[in-house]
PDB file of C-alpha atoms in Angstrom:
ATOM      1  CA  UNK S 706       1.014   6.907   2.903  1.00 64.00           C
ATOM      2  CA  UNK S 707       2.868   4.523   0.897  1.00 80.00           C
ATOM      3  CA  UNK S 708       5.391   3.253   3.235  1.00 94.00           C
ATOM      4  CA  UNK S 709       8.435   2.025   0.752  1.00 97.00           C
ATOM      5  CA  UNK S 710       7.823   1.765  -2.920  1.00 96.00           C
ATOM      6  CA  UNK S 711      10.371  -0.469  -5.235  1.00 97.00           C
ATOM      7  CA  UNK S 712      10.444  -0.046  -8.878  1.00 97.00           C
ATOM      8  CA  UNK S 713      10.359  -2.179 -11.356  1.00 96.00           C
ATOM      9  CA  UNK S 714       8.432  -4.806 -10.105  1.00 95.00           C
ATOM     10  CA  UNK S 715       9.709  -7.132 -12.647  1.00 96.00           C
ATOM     11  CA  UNK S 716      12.966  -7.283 -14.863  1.00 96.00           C
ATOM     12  CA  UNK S 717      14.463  -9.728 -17.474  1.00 97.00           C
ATOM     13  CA  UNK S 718      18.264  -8.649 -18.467  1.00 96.00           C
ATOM     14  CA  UNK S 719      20.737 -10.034 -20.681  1.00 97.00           C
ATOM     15  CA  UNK S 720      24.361 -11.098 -18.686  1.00 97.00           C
ATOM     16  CA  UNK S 721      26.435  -7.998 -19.543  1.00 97.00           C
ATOM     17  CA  UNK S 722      23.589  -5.232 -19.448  1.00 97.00           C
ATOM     18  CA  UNK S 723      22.763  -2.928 -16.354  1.00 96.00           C
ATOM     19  CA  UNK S 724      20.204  -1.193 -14.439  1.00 96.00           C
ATOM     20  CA  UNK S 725      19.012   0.492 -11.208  1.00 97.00           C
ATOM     21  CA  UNK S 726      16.321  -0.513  -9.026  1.00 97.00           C
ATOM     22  CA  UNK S 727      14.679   2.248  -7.442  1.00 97.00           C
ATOM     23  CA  UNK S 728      13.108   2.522  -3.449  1.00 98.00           C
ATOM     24  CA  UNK S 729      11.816   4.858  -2.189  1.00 98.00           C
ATOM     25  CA  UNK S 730       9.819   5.784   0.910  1.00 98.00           C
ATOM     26  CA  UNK S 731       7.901   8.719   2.506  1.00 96.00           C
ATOM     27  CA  UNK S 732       8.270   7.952   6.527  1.00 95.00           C
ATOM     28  CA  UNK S 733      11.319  10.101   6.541  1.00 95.00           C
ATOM     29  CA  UNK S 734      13.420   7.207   7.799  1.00 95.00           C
ATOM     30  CA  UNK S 735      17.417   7.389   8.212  1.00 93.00           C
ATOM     31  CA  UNK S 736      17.980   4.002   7.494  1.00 93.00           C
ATOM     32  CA  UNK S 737      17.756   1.757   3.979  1.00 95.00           C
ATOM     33  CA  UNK S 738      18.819  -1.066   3.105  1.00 95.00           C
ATOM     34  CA  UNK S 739      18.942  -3.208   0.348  1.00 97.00           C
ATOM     35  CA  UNK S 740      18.574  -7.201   0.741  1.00 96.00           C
ATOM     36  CA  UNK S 741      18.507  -9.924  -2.017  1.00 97.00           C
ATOM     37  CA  UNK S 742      16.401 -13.136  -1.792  1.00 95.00           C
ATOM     38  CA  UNK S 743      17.106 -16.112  -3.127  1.00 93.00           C
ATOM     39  CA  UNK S 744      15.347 -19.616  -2.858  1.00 84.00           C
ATOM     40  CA  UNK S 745      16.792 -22.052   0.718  1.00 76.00           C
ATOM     41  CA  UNK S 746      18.966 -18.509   1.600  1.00 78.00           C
ATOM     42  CA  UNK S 747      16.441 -16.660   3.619  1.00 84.00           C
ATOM     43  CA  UNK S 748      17.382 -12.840   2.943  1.00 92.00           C
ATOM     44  CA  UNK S 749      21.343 -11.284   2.437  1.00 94.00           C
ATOM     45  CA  UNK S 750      22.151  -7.577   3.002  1.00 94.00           C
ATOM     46  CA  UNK S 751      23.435  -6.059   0.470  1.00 96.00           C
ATOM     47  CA  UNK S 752      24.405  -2.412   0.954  1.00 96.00           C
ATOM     48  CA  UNK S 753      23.052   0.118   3.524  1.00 94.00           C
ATOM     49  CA  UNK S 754      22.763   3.998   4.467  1.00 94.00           C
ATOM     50  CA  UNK S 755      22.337   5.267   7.271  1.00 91.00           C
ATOM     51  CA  UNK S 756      21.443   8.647   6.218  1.00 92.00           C
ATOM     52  CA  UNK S 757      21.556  11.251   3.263  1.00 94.00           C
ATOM     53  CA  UNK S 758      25.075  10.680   1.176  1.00 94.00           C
ATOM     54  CA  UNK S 759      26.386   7.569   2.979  1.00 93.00           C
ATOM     55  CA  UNK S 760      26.141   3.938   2.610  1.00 95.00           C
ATOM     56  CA  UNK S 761      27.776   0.805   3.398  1.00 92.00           C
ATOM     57  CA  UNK S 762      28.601  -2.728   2.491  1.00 93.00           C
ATOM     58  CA  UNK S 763      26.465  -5.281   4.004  1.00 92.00           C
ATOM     59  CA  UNK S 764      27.136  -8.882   3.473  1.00 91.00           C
ATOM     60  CA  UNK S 765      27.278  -9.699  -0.515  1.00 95.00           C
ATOM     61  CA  UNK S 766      28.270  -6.000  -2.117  1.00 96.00           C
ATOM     62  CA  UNK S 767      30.150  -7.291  -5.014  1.00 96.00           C
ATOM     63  CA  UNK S 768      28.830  -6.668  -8.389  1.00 96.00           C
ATOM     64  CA  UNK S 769      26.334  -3.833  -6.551  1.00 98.00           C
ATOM     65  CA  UNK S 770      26.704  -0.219  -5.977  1.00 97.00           C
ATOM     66  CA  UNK S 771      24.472   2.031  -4.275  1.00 97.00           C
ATOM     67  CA  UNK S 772      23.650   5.997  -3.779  1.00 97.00           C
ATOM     68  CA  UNK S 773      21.362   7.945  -1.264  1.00 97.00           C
ATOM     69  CA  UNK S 774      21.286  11.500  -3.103  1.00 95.00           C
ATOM     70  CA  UNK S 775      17.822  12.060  -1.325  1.00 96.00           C
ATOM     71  CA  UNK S 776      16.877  10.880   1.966  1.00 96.00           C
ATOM     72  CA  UNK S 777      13.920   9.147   0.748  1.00 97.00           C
ATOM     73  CA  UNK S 778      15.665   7.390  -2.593  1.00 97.00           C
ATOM     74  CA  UNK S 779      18.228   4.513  -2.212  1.00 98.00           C
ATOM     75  CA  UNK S 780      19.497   3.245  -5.658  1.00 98.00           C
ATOM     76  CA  UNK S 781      20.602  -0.097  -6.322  1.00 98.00           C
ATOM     77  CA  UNK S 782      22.523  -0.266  -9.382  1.00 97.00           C
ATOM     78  CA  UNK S 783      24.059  -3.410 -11.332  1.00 96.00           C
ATOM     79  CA  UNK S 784      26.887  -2.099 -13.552  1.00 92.00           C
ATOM     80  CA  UNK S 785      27.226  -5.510 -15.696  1.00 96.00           C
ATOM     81  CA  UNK S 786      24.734  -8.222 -14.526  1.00 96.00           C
ATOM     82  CA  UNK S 787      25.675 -11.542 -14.508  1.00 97.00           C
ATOM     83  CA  UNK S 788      23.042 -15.024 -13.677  1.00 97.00           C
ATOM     84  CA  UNK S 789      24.547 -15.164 -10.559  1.00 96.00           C
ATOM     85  CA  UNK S 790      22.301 -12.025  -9.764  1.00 97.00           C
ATOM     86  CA  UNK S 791      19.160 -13.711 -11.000  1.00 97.00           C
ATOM     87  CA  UNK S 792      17.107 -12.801  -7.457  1.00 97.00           C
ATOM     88  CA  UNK S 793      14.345 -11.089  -5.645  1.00 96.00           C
ATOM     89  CA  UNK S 794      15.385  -7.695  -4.264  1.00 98.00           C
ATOM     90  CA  UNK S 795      13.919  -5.801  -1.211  1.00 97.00           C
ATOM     91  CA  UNK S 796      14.443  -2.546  -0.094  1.00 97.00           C
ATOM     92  CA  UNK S 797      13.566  -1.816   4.058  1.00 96.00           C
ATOM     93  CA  UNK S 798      14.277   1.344   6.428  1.00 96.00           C
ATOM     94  CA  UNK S 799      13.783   2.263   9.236  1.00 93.00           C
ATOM     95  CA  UNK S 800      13.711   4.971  11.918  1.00 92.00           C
ATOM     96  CA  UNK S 801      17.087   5.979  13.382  1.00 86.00           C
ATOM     97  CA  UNK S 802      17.287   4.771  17.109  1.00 79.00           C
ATOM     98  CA  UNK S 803      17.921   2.003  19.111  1.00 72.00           C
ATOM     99  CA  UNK S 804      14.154   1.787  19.940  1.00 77.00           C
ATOM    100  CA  UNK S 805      13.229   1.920  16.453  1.00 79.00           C
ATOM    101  CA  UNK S 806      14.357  -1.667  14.933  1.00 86.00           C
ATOM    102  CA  UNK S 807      11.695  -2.856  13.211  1.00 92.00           C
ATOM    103  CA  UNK S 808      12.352  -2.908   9.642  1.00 94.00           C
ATOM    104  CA  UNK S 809       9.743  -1.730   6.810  1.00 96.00           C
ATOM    105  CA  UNK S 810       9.872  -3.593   3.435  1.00 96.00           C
ATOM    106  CA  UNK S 811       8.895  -3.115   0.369  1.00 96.00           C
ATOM    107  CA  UNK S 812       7.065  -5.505  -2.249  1.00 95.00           C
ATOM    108  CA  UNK S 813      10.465  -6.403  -3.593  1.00 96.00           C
ATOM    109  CA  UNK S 814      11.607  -6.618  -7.439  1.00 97.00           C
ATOM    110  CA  UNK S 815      12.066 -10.085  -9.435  1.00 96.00           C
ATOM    111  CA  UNK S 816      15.345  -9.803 -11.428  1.00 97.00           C
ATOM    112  CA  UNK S 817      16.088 -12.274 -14.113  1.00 97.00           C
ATOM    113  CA  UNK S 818      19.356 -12.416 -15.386  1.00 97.00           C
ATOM    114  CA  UNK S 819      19.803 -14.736 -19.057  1.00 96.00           C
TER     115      UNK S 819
ATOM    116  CA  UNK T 314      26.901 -15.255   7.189  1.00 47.00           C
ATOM    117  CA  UNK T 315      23.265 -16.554   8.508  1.00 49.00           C
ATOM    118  CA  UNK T 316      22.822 -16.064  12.071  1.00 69.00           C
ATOM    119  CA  UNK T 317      19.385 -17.104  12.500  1.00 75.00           C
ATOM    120  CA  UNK T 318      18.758 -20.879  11.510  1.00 83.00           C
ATOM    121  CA  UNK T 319      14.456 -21.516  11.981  1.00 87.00           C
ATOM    122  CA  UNK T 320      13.428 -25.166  11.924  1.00 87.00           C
ATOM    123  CA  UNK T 321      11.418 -26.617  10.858  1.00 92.00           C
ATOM    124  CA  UNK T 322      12.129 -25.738   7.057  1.00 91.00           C
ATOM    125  CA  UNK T 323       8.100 -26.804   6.420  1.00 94.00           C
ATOM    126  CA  UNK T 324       5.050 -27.309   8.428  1.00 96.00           C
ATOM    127  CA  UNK T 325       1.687 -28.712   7.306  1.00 97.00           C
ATOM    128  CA  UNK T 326      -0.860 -28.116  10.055  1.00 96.00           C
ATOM    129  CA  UNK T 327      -4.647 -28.438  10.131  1.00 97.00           C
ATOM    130  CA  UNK T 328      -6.667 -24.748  10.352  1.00 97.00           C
ATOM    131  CA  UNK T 329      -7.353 -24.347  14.614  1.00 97.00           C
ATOM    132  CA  UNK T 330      -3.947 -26.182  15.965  1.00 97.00           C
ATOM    133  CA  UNK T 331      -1.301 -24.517  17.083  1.00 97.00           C
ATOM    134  CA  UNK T 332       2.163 -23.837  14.916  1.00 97.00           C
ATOM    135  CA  UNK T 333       5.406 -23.775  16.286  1.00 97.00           C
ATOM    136  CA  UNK T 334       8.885 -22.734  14.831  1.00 97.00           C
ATOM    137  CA  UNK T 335      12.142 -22.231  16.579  1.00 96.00           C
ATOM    138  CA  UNK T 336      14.923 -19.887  15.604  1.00 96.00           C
ATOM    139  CA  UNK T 337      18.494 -20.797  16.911  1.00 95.00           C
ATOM    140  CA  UNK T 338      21.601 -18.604  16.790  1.00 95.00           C
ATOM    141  CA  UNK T 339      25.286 -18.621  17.599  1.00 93.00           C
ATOM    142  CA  UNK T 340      26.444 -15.327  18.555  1.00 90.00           C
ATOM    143  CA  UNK T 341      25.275 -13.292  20.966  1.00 92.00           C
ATOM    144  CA  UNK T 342      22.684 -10.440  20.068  1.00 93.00           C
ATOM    145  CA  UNK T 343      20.548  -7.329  21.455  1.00 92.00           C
ATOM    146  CA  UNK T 344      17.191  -8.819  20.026  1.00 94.00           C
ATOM    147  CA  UNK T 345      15.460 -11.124  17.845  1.00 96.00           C
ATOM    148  CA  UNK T 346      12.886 -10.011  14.980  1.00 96.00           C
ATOM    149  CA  UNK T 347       9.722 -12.439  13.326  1.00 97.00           C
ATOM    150  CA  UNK T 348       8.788 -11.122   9.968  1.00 97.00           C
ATOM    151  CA  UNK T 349       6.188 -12.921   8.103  1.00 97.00           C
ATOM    152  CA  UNK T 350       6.133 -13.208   4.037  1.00 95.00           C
ATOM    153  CA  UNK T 351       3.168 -14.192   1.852  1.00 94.00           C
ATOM    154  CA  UNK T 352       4.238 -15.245  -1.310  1.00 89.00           C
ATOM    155  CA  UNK T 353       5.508 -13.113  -3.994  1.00 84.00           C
ATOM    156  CA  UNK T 354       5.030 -10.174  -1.492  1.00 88.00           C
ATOM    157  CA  UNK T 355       7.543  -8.196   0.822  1.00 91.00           C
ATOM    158  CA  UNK T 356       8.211  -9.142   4.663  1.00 95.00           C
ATOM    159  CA  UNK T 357       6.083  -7.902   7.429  1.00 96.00           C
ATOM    160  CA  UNK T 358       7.255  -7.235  10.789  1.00 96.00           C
ATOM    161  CA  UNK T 359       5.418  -9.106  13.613  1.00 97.00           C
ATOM    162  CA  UNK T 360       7.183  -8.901  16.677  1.00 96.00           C
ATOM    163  CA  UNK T 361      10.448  -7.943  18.372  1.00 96.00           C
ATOM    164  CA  UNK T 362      11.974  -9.312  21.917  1.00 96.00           C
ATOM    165  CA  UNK T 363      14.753  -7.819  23.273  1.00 95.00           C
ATOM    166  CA  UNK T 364      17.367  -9.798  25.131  1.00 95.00           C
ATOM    167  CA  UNK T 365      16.397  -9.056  28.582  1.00 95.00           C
ATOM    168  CA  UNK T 366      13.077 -10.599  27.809  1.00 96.00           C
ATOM    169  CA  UNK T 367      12.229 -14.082  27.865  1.00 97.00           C
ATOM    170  CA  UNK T 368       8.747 -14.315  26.502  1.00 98.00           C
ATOM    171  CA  UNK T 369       6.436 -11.639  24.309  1.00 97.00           C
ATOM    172  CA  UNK T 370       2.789 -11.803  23.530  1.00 96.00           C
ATOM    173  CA  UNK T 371       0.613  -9.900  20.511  1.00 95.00           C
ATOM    174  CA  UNK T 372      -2.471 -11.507  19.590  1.00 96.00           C
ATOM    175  CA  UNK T 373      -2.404 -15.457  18.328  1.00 97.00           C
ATOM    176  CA  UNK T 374       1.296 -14.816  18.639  1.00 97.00           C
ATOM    177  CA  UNK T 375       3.867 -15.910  21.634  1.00 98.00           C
ATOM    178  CA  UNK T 376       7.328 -15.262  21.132  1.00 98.00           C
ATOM    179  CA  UNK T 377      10.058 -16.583  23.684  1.00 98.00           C
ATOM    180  CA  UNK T 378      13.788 -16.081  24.161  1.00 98.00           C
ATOM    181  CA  UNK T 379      16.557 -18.181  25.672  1.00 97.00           C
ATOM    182  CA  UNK T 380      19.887 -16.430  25.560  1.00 96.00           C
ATOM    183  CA  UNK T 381      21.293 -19.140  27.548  1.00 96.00           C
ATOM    184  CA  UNK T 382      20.233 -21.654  24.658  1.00 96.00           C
ATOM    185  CA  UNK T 383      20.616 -19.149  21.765  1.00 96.00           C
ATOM    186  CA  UNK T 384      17.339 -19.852  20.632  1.00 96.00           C
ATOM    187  CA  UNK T 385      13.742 -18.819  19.911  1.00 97.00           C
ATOM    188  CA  UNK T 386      10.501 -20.037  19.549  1.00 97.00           C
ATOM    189  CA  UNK T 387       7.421 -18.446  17.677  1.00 98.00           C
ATOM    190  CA  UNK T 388       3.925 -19.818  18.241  1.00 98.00           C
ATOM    191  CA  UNK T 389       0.746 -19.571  16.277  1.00 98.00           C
ATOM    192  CA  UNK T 390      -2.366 -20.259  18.447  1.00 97.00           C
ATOM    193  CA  UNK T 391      -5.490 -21.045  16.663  1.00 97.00           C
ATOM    194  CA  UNK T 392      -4.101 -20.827  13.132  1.00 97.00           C
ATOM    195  CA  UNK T 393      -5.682 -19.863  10.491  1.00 97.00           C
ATOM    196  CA  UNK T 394      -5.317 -20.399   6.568  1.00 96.00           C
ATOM    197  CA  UNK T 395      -4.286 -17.221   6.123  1.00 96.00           C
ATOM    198  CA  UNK T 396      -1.320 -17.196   8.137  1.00 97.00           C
ATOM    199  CA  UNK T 397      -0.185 -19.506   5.668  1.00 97.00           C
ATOM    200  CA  UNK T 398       3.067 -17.828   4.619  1.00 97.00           C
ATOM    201  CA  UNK T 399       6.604 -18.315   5.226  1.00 95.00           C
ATOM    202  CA  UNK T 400       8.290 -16.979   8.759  1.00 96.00           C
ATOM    203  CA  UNK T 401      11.426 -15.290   9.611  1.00 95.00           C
ATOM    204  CA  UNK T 402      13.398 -14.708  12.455  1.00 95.00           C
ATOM    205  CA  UNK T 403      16.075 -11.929  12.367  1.00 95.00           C
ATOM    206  CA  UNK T 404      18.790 -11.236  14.762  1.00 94.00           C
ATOM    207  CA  UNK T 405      19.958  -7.867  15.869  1.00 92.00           C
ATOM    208  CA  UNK T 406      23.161  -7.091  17.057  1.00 89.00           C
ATOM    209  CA  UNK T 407      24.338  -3.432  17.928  1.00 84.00           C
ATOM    210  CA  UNK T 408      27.710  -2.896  16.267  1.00 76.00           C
ATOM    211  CA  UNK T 409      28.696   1.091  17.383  1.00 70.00           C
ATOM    212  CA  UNK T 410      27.046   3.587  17.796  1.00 59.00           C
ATOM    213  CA  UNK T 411      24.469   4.171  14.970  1.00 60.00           C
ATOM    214  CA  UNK T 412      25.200   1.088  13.550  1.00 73.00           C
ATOM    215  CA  UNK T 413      22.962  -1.844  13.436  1.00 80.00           C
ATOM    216  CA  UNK T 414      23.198  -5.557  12.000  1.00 84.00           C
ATOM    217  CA  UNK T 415      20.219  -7.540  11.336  1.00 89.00           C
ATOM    218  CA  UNK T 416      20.613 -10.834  10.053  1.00 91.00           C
ATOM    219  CA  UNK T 417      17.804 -12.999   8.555  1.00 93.00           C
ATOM    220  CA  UNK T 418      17.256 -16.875   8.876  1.00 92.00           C
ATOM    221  CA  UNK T 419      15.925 -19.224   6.279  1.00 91.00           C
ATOM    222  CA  UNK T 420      12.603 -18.881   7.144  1.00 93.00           C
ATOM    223  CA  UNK T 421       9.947 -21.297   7.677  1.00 94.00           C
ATOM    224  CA  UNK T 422       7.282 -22.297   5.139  1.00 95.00           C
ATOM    225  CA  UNK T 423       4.065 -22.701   7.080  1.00 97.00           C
ATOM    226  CA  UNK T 424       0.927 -24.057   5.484  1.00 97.00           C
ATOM    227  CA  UNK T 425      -2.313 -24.277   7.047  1.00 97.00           C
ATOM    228  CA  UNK T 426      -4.728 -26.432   5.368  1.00 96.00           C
ATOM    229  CA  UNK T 427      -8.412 -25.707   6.019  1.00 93.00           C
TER     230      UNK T 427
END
């Protein structure tokens, strides 16, 4: 049992390129999100889905998009990456319920923007 | 925005005494998450309290809640040097049905010296 896996682990992009990050996880949890960390900012939410096909903004969605094809996959995708995105990514989910709250994260990806 | 704001930012204790860090918040919420992060690694979940609770107990850890105050408190009994790490408190709020908002803090960056 993995819990939730993040690929890459590590990333160095030129301003201007793009590139997915990948989570996945095999607790066959509704929810995903993806949250960026950066240093003195604790962590932001990004975008969410709350099930198979549908996501959301969360709090900083610009320059992001998303996609939950699969239950288990959520996709982060940069389009044209800019320094500003220089950060530490983590995907969590969770079960769907109002009992079920606590998050499960994965080991996060380090994204370096030049 | 940030809803949860920990202080302090740092703490340097000796290995055996007790840590404490205190969350405050300014909206009103359903519950309040501690997640713990080792460095370079993703968060952990280590306990929840719901907001008709005003204190919470697993292991070395005591968690209370003021709603009146909008603020919590997280407390490390006996600490060790490997619950040197950095500590997060995240606050849920139920938007609609389905639809849940959990906000991280800062964090606090613990050290325990041995």
């Amino acid at each position: 049992n993995a819990g939730v896996t993040q690929t890459p682990k590590f990333r160095v992009l030129k301003t201007g390129q793009s590139m997915t990050l990948l989570c996945a996880q095999d607790m066959n949890h509704e929810y995903m999100y993806w949250y960026r960390q950066d240093p003195g900012m604790g962590l932001r939410l990004i975008h969410y889905s709350v099930g198979e096909g549908t996501t959301a903004k969360g709090e900083v969605p610009d320059g992001y998009n998303v996609s939950r094809l699969k239950k288990q996959n959520f996709l982060l995708g940069l389009e044209s990456a800019a320094p500003s995105q220089t950060s530490v990514y983590f995907c969590a989910s969770r079960p769907k319920g109002y009992l079920n709250e606590k998050l499960f994260f994965g080991s996060g990806t380090q994204l370096s923007v030049l | 925005s940030q809803q949860g704001e920990e202080d302090p930012q740092a703490l340097s204790i000796q290995e055996g005494e007790n840590a404490t860090m205190n969350c405050s918040y300014k909206t009103s919420i359903n519950n309040l998450q501690w997640y713990r992060q080792n460095s370079g690694r993703g968060l952990v979940h280590l306990i929840l309290i719901r907001s008709n609770e005003r204190e919470k107990h697993s292991g070395r850890l005591r968690v209370t809640l003021d709603t009146s105050k909008k603020s919590s408190s997280l407390l490390i009994t006996a600490s060790r040097a490997a619950d040197t790490a950095s500590y997060f408190c995240a606050t849920g709020v139920l938007k609609r049905a389905g639809s849940y908002q959990l906000t991280f803090g800062k964090g606090t960056k613990l050290s325990v010296i041995p």
